[in-house]
mmCIF file of C-alpha atoms and ligand atoms in Angstrom:
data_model
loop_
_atom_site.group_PDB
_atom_site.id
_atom_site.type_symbol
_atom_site.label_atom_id
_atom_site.label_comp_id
_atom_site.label_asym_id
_atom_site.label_seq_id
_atom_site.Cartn_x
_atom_site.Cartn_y
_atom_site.Cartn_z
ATOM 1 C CA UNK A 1 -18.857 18.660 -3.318
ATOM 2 C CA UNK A 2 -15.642 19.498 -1.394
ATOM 3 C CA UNK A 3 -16.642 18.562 2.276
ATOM 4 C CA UNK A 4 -13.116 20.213 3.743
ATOM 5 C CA UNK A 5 -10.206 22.146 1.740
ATOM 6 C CA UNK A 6 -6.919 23.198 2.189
ATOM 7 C CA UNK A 7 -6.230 26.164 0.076
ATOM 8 C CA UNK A 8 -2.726 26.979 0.771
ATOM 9 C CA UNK A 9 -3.053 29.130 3.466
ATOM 10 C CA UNK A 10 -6.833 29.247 4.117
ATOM 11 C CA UNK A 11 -9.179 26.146 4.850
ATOM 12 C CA UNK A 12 -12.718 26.186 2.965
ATOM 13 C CA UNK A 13 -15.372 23.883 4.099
ATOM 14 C CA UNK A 14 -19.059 23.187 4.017
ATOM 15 C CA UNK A 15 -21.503 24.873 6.858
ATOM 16 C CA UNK A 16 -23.841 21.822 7.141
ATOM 17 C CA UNK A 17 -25.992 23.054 9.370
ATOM 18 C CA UNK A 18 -27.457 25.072 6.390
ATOM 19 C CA UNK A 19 -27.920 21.877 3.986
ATOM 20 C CA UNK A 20 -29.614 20.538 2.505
ATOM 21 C CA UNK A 21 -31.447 24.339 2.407
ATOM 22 C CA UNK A 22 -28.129 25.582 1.354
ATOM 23 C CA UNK A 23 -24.886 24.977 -0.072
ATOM 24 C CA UNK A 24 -22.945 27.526 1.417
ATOM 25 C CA UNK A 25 -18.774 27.324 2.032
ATOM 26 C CA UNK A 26 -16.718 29.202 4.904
ATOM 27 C CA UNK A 27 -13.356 30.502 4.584
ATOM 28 C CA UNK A 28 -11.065 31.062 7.267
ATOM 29 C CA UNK A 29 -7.235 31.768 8.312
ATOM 30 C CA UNK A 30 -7.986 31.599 11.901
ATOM 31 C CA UNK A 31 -7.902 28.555 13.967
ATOM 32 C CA UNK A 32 -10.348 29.546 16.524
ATOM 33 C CA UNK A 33 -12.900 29.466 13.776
ATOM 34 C CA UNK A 34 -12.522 26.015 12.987
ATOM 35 C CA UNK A 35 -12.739 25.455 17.050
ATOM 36 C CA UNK A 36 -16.308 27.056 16.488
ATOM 37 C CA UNK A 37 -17.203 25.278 13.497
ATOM 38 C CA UNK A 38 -15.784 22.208 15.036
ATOM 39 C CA UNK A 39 -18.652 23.043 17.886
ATOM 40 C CA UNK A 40 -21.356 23.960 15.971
ATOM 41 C CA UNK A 41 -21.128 20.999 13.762
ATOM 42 C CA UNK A 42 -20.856 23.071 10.654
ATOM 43 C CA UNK A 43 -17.873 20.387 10.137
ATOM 44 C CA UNK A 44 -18.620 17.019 11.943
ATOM 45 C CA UNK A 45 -18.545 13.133 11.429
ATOM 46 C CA UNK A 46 -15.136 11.604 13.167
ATOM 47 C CA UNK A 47 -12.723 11.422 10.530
ATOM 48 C CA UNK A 48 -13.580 15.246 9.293
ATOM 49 C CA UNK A 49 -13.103 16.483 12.367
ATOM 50 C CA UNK A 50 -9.571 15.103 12.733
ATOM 51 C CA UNK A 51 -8.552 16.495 9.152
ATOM 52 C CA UNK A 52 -10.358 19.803 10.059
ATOM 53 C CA UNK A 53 -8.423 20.383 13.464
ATOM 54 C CA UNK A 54 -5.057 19.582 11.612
ATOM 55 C CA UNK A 55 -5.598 22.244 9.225
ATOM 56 C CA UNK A 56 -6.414 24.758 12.167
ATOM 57 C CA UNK A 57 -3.267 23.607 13.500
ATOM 58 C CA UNK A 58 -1.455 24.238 10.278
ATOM 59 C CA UNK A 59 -3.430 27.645 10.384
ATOM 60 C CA UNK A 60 -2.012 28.494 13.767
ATOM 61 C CA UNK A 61 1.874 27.654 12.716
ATOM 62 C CA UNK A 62 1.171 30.684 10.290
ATOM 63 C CA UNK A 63 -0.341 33.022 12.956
ATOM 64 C CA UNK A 64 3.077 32.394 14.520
ATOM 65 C CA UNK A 65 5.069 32.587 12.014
ATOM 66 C CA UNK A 66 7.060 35.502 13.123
ATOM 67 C CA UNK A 67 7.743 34.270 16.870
ATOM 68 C CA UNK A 68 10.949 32.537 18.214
ATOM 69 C CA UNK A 69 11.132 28.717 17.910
ATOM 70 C CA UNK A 70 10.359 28.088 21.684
ATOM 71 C CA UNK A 71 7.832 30.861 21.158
ATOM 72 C CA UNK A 72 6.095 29.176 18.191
ATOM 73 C CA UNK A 73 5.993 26.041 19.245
ATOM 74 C CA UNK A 74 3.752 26.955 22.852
ATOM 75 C CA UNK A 75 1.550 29.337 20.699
ATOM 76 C CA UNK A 76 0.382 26.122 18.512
ATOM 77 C CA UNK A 77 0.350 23.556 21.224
ATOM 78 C CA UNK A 78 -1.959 25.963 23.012
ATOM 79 C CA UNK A 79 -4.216 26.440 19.221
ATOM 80 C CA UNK A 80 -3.585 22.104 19.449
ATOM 81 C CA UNK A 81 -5.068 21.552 22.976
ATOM 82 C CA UNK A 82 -7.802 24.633 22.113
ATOM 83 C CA UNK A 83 -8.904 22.430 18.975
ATOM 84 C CA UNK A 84 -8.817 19.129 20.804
ATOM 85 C CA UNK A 85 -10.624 19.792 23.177
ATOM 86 C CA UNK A 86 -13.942 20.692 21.149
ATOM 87 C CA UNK A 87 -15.385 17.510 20.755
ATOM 88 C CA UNK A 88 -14.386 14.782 23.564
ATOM 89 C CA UNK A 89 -15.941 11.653 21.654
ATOM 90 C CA UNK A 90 -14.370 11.362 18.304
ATOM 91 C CA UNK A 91 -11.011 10.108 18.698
ATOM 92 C CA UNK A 92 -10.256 10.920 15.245
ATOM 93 C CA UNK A 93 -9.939 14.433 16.650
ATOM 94 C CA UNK A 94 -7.296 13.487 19.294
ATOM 95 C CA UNK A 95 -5.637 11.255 16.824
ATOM 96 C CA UNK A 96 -5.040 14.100 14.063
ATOM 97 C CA UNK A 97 -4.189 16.356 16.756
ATOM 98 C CA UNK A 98 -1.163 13.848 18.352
ATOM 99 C CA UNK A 99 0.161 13.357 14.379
ATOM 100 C CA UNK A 100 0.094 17.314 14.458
ATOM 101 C CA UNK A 101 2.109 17.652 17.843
ATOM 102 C CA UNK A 102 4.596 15.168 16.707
ATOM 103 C CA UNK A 103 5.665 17.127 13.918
ATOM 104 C CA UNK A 104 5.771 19.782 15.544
ATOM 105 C CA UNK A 105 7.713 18.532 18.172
ATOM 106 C CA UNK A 106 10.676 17.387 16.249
ATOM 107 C CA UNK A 107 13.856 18.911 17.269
ATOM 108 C CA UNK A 108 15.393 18.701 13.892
ATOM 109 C CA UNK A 109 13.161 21.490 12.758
ATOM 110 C CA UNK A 110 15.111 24.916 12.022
ATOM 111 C CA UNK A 111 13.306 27.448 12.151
ATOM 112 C CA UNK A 112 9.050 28.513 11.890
ATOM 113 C CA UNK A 113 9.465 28.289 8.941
ATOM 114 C CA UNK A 114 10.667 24.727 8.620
ATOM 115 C CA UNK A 115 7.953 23.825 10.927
ATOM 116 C CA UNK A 116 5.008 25.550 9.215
ATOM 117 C CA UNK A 117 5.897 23.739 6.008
ATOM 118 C CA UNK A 118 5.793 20.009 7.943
ATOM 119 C CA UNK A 119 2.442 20.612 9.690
ATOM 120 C CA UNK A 120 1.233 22.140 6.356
ATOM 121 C CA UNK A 121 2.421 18.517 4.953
ATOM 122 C CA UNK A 122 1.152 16.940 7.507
ATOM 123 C CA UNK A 123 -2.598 18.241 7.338
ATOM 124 C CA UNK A 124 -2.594 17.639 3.757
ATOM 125 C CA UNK A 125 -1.378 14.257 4.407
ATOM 126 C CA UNK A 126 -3.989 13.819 6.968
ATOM 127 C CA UNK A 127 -6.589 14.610 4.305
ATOM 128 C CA UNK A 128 -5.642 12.792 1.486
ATOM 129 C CA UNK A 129 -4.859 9.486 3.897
ATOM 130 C CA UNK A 130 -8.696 9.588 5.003
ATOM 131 C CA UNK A 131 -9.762 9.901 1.595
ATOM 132 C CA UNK A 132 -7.651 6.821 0.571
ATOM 133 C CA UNK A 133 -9.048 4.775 3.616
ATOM 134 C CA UNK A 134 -12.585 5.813 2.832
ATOM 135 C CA UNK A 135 -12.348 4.232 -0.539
ATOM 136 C CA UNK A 136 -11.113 0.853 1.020
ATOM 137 C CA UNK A 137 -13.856 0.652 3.383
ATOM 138 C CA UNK A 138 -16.161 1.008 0.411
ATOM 139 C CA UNK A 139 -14.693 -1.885 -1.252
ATOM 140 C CA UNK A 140 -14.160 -4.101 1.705
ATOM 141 C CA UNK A 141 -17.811 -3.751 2.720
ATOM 142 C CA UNK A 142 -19.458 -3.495 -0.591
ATOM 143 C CA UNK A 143 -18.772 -7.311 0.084
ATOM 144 C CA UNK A 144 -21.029 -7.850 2.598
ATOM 145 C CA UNK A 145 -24.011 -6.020 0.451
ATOM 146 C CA UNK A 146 -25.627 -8.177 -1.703
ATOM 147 C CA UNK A 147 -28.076 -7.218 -4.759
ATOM 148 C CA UNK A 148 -31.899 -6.230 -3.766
ATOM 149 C CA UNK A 149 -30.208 -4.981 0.172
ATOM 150 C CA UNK A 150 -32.365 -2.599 2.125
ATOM 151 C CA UNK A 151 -30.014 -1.206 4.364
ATOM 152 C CA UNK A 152 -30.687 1.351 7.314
ATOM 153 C CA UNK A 153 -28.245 4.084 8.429
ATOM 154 C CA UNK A 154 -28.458 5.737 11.593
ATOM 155 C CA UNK A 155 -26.647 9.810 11.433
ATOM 156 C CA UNK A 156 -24.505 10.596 8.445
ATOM 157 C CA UNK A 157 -21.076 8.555 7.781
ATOM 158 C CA UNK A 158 -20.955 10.003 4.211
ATOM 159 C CA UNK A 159 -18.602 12.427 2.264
ATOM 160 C CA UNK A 160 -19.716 14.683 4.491
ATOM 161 C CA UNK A 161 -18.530 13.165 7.898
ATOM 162 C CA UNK A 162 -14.876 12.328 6.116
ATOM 163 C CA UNK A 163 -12.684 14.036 2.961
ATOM 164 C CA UNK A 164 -14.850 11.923 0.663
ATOM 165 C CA UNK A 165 -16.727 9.220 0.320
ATOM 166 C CA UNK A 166 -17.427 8.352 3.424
ATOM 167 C CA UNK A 167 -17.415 4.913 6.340
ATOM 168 C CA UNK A 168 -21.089 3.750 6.352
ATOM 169 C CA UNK A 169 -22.242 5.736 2.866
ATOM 170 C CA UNK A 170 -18.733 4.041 1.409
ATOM 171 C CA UNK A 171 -20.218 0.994 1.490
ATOM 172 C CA UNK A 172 -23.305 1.572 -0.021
ATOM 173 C CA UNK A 173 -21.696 3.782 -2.734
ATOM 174 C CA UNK A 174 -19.398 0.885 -3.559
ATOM 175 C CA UNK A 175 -22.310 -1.590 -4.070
ATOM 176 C CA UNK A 176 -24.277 0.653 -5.864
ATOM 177 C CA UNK A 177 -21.454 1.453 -8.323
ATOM 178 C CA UNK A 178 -20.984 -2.398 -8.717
ATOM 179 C CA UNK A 179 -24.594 -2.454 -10.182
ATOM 180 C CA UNK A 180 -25.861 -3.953 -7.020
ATOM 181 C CA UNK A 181 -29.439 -2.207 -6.271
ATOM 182 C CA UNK A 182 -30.016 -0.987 -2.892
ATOM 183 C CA UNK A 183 -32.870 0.804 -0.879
ATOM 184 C CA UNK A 184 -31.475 2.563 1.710
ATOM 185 C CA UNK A 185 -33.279 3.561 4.863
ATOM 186 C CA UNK A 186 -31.991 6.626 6.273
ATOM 187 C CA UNK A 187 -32.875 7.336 10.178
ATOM 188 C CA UNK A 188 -33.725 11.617 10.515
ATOM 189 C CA UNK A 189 -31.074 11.203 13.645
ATOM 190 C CA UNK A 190 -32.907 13.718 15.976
ATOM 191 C CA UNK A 191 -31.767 15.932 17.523
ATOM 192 C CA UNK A 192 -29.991 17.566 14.658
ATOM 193 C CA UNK A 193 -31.651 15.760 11.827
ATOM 194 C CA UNK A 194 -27.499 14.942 10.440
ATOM 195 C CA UNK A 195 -29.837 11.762 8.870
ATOM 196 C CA UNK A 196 -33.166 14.010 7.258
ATOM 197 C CA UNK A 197 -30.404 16.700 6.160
ATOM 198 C CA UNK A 198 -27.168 15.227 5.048
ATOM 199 C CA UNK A 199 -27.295 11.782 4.428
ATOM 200 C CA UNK A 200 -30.678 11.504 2.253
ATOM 201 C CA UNK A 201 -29.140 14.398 0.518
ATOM 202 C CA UNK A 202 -25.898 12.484 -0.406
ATOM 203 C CA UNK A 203 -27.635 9.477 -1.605
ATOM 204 C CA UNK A 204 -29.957 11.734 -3.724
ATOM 205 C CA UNK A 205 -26.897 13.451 -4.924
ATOM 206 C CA UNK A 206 -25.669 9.825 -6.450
ATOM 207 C CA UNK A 207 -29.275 8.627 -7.366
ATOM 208 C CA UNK A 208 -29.279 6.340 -5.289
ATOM 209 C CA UNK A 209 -33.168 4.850 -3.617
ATOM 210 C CA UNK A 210 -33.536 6.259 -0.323
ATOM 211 C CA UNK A 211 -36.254 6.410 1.778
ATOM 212 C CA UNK A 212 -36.358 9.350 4.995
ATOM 213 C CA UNK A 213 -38.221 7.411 8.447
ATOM 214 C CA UNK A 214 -38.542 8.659 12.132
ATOM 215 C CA UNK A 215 -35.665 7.096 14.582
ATOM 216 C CA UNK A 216 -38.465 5.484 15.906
ATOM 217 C CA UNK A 217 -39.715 3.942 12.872
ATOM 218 C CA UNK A 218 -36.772 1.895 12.701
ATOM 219 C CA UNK A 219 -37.846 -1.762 14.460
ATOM 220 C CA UNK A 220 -41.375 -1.227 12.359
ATOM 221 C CA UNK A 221 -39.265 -1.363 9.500
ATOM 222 C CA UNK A 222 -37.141 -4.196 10.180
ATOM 223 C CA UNK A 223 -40.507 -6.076 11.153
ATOM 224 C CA UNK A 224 -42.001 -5.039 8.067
ATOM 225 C CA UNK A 225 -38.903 -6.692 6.299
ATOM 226 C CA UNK A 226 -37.312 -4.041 3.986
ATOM 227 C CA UNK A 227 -34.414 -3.904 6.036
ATOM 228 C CA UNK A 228 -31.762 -6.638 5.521
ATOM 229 C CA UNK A 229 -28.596 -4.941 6.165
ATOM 230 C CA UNK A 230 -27.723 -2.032 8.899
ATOM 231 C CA UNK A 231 -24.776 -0.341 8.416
ATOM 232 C CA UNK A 232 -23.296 2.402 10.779
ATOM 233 C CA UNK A 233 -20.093 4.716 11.066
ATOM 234 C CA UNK A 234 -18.354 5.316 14.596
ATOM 235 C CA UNK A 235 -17.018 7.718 16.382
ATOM 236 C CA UNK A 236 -14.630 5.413 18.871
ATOM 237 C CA UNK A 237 -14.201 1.924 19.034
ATOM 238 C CA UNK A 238 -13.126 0.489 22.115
ATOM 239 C CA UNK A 239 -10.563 -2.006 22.719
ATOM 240 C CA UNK A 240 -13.385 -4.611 23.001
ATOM 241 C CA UNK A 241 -15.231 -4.168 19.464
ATOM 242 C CA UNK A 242 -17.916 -1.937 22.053
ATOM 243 C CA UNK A 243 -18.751 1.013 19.556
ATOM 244 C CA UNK A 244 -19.690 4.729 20.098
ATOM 245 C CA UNK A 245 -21.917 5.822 17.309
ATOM 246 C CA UNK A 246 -24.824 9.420 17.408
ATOM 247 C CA UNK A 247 -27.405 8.778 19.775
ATOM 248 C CA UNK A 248 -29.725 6.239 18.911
ATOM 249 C CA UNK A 249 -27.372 3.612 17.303
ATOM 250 C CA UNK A 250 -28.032 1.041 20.040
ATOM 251 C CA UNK A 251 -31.292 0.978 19.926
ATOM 252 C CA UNK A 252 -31.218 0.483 15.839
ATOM 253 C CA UNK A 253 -28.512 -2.774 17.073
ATOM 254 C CA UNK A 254 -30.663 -3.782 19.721
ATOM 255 C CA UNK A 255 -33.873 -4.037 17.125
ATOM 256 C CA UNK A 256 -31.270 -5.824 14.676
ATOM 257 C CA UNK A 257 -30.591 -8.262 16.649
ATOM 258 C CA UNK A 258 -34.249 -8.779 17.492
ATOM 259 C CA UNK A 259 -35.138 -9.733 13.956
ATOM 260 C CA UNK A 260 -31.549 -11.422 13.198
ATOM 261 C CA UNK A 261 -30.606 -8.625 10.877
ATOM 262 C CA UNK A 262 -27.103 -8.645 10.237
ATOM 263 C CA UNK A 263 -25.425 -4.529 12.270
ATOM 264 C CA UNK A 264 -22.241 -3.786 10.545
ATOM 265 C CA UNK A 265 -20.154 -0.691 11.640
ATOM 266 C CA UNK A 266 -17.837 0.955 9.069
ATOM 267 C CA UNK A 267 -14.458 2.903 10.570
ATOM 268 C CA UNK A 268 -10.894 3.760 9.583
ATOM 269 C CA UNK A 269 -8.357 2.589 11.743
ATOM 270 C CA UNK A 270 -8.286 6.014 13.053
ATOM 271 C CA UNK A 271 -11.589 5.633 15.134
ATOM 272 C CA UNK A 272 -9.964 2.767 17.364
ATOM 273 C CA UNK A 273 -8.959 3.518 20.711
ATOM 274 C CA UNK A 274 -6.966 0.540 22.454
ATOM 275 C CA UNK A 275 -6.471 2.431 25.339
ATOM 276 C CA UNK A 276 -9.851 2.087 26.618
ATOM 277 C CA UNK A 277 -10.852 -1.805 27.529
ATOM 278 C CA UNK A 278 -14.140 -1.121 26.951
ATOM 279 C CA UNK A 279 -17.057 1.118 25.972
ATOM 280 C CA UNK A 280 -17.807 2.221 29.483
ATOM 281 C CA UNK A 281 -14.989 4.263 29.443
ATOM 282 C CA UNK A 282 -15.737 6.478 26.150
ATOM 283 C CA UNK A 283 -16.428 9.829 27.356
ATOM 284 C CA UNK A 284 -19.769 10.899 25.799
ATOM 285 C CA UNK A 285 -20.257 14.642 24.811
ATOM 286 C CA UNK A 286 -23.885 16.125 26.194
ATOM 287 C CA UNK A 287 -24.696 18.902 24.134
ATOM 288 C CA UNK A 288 -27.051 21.838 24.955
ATOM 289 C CA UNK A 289 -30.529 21.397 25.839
ATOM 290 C CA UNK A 290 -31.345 23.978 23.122
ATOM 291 C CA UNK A 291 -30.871 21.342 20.438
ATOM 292 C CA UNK A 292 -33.880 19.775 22.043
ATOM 293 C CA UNK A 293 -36.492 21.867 23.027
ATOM 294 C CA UNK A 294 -35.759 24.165 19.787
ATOM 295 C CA UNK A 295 -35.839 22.222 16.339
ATOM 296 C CA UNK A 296 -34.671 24.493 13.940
ATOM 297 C CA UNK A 297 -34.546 26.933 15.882
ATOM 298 C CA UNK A 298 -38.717 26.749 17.268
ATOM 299 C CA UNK A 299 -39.185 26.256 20.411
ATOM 300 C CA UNK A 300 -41.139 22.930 20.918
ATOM 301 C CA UNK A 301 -40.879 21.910 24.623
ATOM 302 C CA UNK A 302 -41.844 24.212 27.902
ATOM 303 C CA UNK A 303 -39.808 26.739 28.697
ATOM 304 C CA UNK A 304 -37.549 25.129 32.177
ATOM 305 C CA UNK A 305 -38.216 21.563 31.362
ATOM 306 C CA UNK A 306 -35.539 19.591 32.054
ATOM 307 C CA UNK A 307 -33.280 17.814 28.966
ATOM 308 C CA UNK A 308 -30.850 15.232 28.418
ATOM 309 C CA UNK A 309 -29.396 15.241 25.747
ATOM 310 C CA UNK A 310 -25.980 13.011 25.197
ATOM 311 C CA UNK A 311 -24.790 13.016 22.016
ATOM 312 C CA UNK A 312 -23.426 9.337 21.334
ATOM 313 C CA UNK A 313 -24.283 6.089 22.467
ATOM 314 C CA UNK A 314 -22.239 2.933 22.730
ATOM 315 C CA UNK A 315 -23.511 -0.314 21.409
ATOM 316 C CA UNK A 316 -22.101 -3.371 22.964
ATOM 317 C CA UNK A 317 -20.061 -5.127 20.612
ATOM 318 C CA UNK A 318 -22.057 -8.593 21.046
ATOM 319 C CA UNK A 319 -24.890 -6.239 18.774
ATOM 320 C CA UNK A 320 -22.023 -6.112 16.441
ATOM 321 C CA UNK A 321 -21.876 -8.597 13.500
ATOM 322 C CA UNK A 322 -18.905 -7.536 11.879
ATOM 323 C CA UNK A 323 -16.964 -3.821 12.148
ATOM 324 C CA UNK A 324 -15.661 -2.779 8.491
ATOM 325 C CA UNK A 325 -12.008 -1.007 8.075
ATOM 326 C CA UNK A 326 -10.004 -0.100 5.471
ATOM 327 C CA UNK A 327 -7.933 -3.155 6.237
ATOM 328 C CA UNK A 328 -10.918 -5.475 6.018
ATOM 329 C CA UNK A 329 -13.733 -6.894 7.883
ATOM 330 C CA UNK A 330 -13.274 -8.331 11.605
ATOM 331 C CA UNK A 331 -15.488 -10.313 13.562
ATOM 332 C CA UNK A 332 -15.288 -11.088 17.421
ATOM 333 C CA UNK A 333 -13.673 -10.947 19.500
ATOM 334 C CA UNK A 334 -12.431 -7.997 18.126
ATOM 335 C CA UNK A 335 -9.761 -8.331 20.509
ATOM 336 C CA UNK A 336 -7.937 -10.850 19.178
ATOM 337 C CA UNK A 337 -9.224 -10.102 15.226
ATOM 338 C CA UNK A 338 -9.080 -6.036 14.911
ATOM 339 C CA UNK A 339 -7.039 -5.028 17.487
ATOM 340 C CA UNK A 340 -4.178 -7.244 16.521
ATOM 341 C CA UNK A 341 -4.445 -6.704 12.777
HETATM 342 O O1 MRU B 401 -22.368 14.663 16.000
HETATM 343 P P1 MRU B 401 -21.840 14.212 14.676
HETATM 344 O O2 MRU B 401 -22.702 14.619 13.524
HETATM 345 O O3 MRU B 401 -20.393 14.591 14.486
HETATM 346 O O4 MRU B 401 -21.900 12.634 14.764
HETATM 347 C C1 MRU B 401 -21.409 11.878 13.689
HETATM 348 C C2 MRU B 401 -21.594 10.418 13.830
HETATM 349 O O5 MRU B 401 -22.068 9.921 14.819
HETATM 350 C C3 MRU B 401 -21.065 9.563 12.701
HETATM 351 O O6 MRU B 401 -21.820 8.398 12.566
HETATM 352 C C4 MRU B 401 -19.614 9.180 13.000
HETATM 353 O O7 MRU B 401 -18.856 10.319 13.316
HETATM 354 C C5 MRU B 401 -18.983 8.477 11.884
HETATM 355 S S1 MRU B 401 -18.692 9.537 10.520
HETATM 356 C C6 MRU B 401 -17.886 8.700 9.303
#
């Protein structure tokens, strides 16, 4: 399963708001299609957003392929800012996006068709770097999992959310494959259901024991004591080790900590942002009320009630035992450990 593809002048990817109904692929030469996808979540997770809005990009450079350098390069800084500014959370997305402008900024460039080829390179690069730093975080936090783990997962962090493999799912793929047996406890992650639909479908995929519960079954579990391990993905990680993760993560850190249940979050070094000093200043997306009073498209709450619905939360990094890159695992204070790595 091919989460997001290049295809030479095309990008393929999965619609995942079908699965795990339906395994159905898009294809598209037009950048503002990947905006929409982008926005509908059809691609989502952090680090597949980032790869997915660099191959718009490259899709742009070949809608203006026949324009005038000076020409060319406004057309795809306007596609650039157009993609960026889809999602404001992920700052994978922004971080793909400034790797795209460079390139497409340099001078020494000769002509469009110079510059298509770089930030054709440069998307591809994009993609196959994310695939290589899922991998490590599999192995450096297949450490911390130990054999007979129950470990809960809040959203999806799996191939889906990345070119392959995965932040959070990484992990537990990497244990399992090193014979280590694992229950995994997958939260449905309302309001889209990203944990019901695409993560127990992943683990399925790879055999691997997973059992569906309620976000708010989460602290019953722990209590119960089949969870021993939570592990998380991110979408931006603050210059403090404070972490923004789908709605619903801090509460699933602030019950870990309750029962002194060890709350790891897996990232690539892509998803840290230190700019921001701490995770008060993360902007957090609110999405439309739709995606709560409708589930599935049925109308469940009163027509004119009143919704909030933010799509992220940030979990203080004192909830955080230990955050998991492809450069290893860090512990507070994730100033001085992380951020200067
Ligand atoms: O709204 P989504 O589905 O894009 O949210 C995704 C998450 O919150 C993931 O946990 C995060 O992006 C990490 S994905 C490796």
């Amino acid at each position: 399963v091919r989460t997001i593809e290049w295809l030479g002048d095309a990008v393929r990817l999965i619609d995942q708001t079908r699965l795990p109904l339906e395994l159905h692929h898009k294809e598209t030469r037009d950048y503002r299609d990947i905006a929409e996808s982008i926005r509908r979540l059809e691609v989502r997770g952090a680090p597949a957003i980032g790869v997915a809005a660099a191959m718009g990009i490259a899709l742009a450079a070949r809608e203006h392929a026949a324009l005038g350098m000076k020409e060319f390069r406004a057309g795809v800084e306007y596609a650039a800012e157009f993609l960026n500014s889809t999602r404001p959370t992920a700052v994978n997305l922004g971080w793909a996006v400034a790797r795209m402008l460079v390139v497409l900024r340099d001078e020494s460039l000769a002509d469009t068709e110079a510059a298509i080829d770089a930030l054709t390179r440069e998307a591809v690069e994009i993609f196959e770097e994310d695939r290589e730093l899922s991998r490590r975080i599999g192995e450096h936090g297949a450490a911390l999992i130990e054999d007979g783990d129950g470990v809960l997962t809040h959203c999806n962090a799996g191939g889906l959310a990345t070119a392959e493999l995965g932040t959070a799912l990484a992990v537990i793929f990497t244990a399992a494959e090193q014979g280590k047996r694992i229950r995994v406890f997958a939260d449905e992650t309302r309001p889209l259901l990203q944990g019901a639909r695409l993560t127990t479908w992943e683990l399925m995929q790879r055999g691997i024991d997973v059992t569906l519960l309620c976000d708010s079954a989460a602290a019953s579990a722990m209590r119960a004591g089949w969870v021993t391990k939570v592990v998380v993905g991110a979408d931006r990680i603050a210059g403090n080790g404070d972490v923004a993760n789908k709605i619903g993560t801090f509460p699933v850190a602030m019950a870990a900590r309750e029962f002194g249940i060890p709350f790891y979050v897996a990232a690539p070094f892509s998803t840290l942002d230190a700019s921001l000093s701490s995770g008060a200043e993360i902007p957090i997306e609110e999405r439309d009320a739709l995606e709560v009073t409708d589930i599935q498209g049925v109308r469940v709450a009163p027509e004119g009630v009143k919704v909030y619905n933010p799509a992220f939360d940030v979990t203080p990094a004192a909830l955080v035992s230990a955050i998991v890159t492809d450069a290893g695992v860090f512990r507070a204070p994730y100033e001085e450990t992380l951020f200067r790595s």
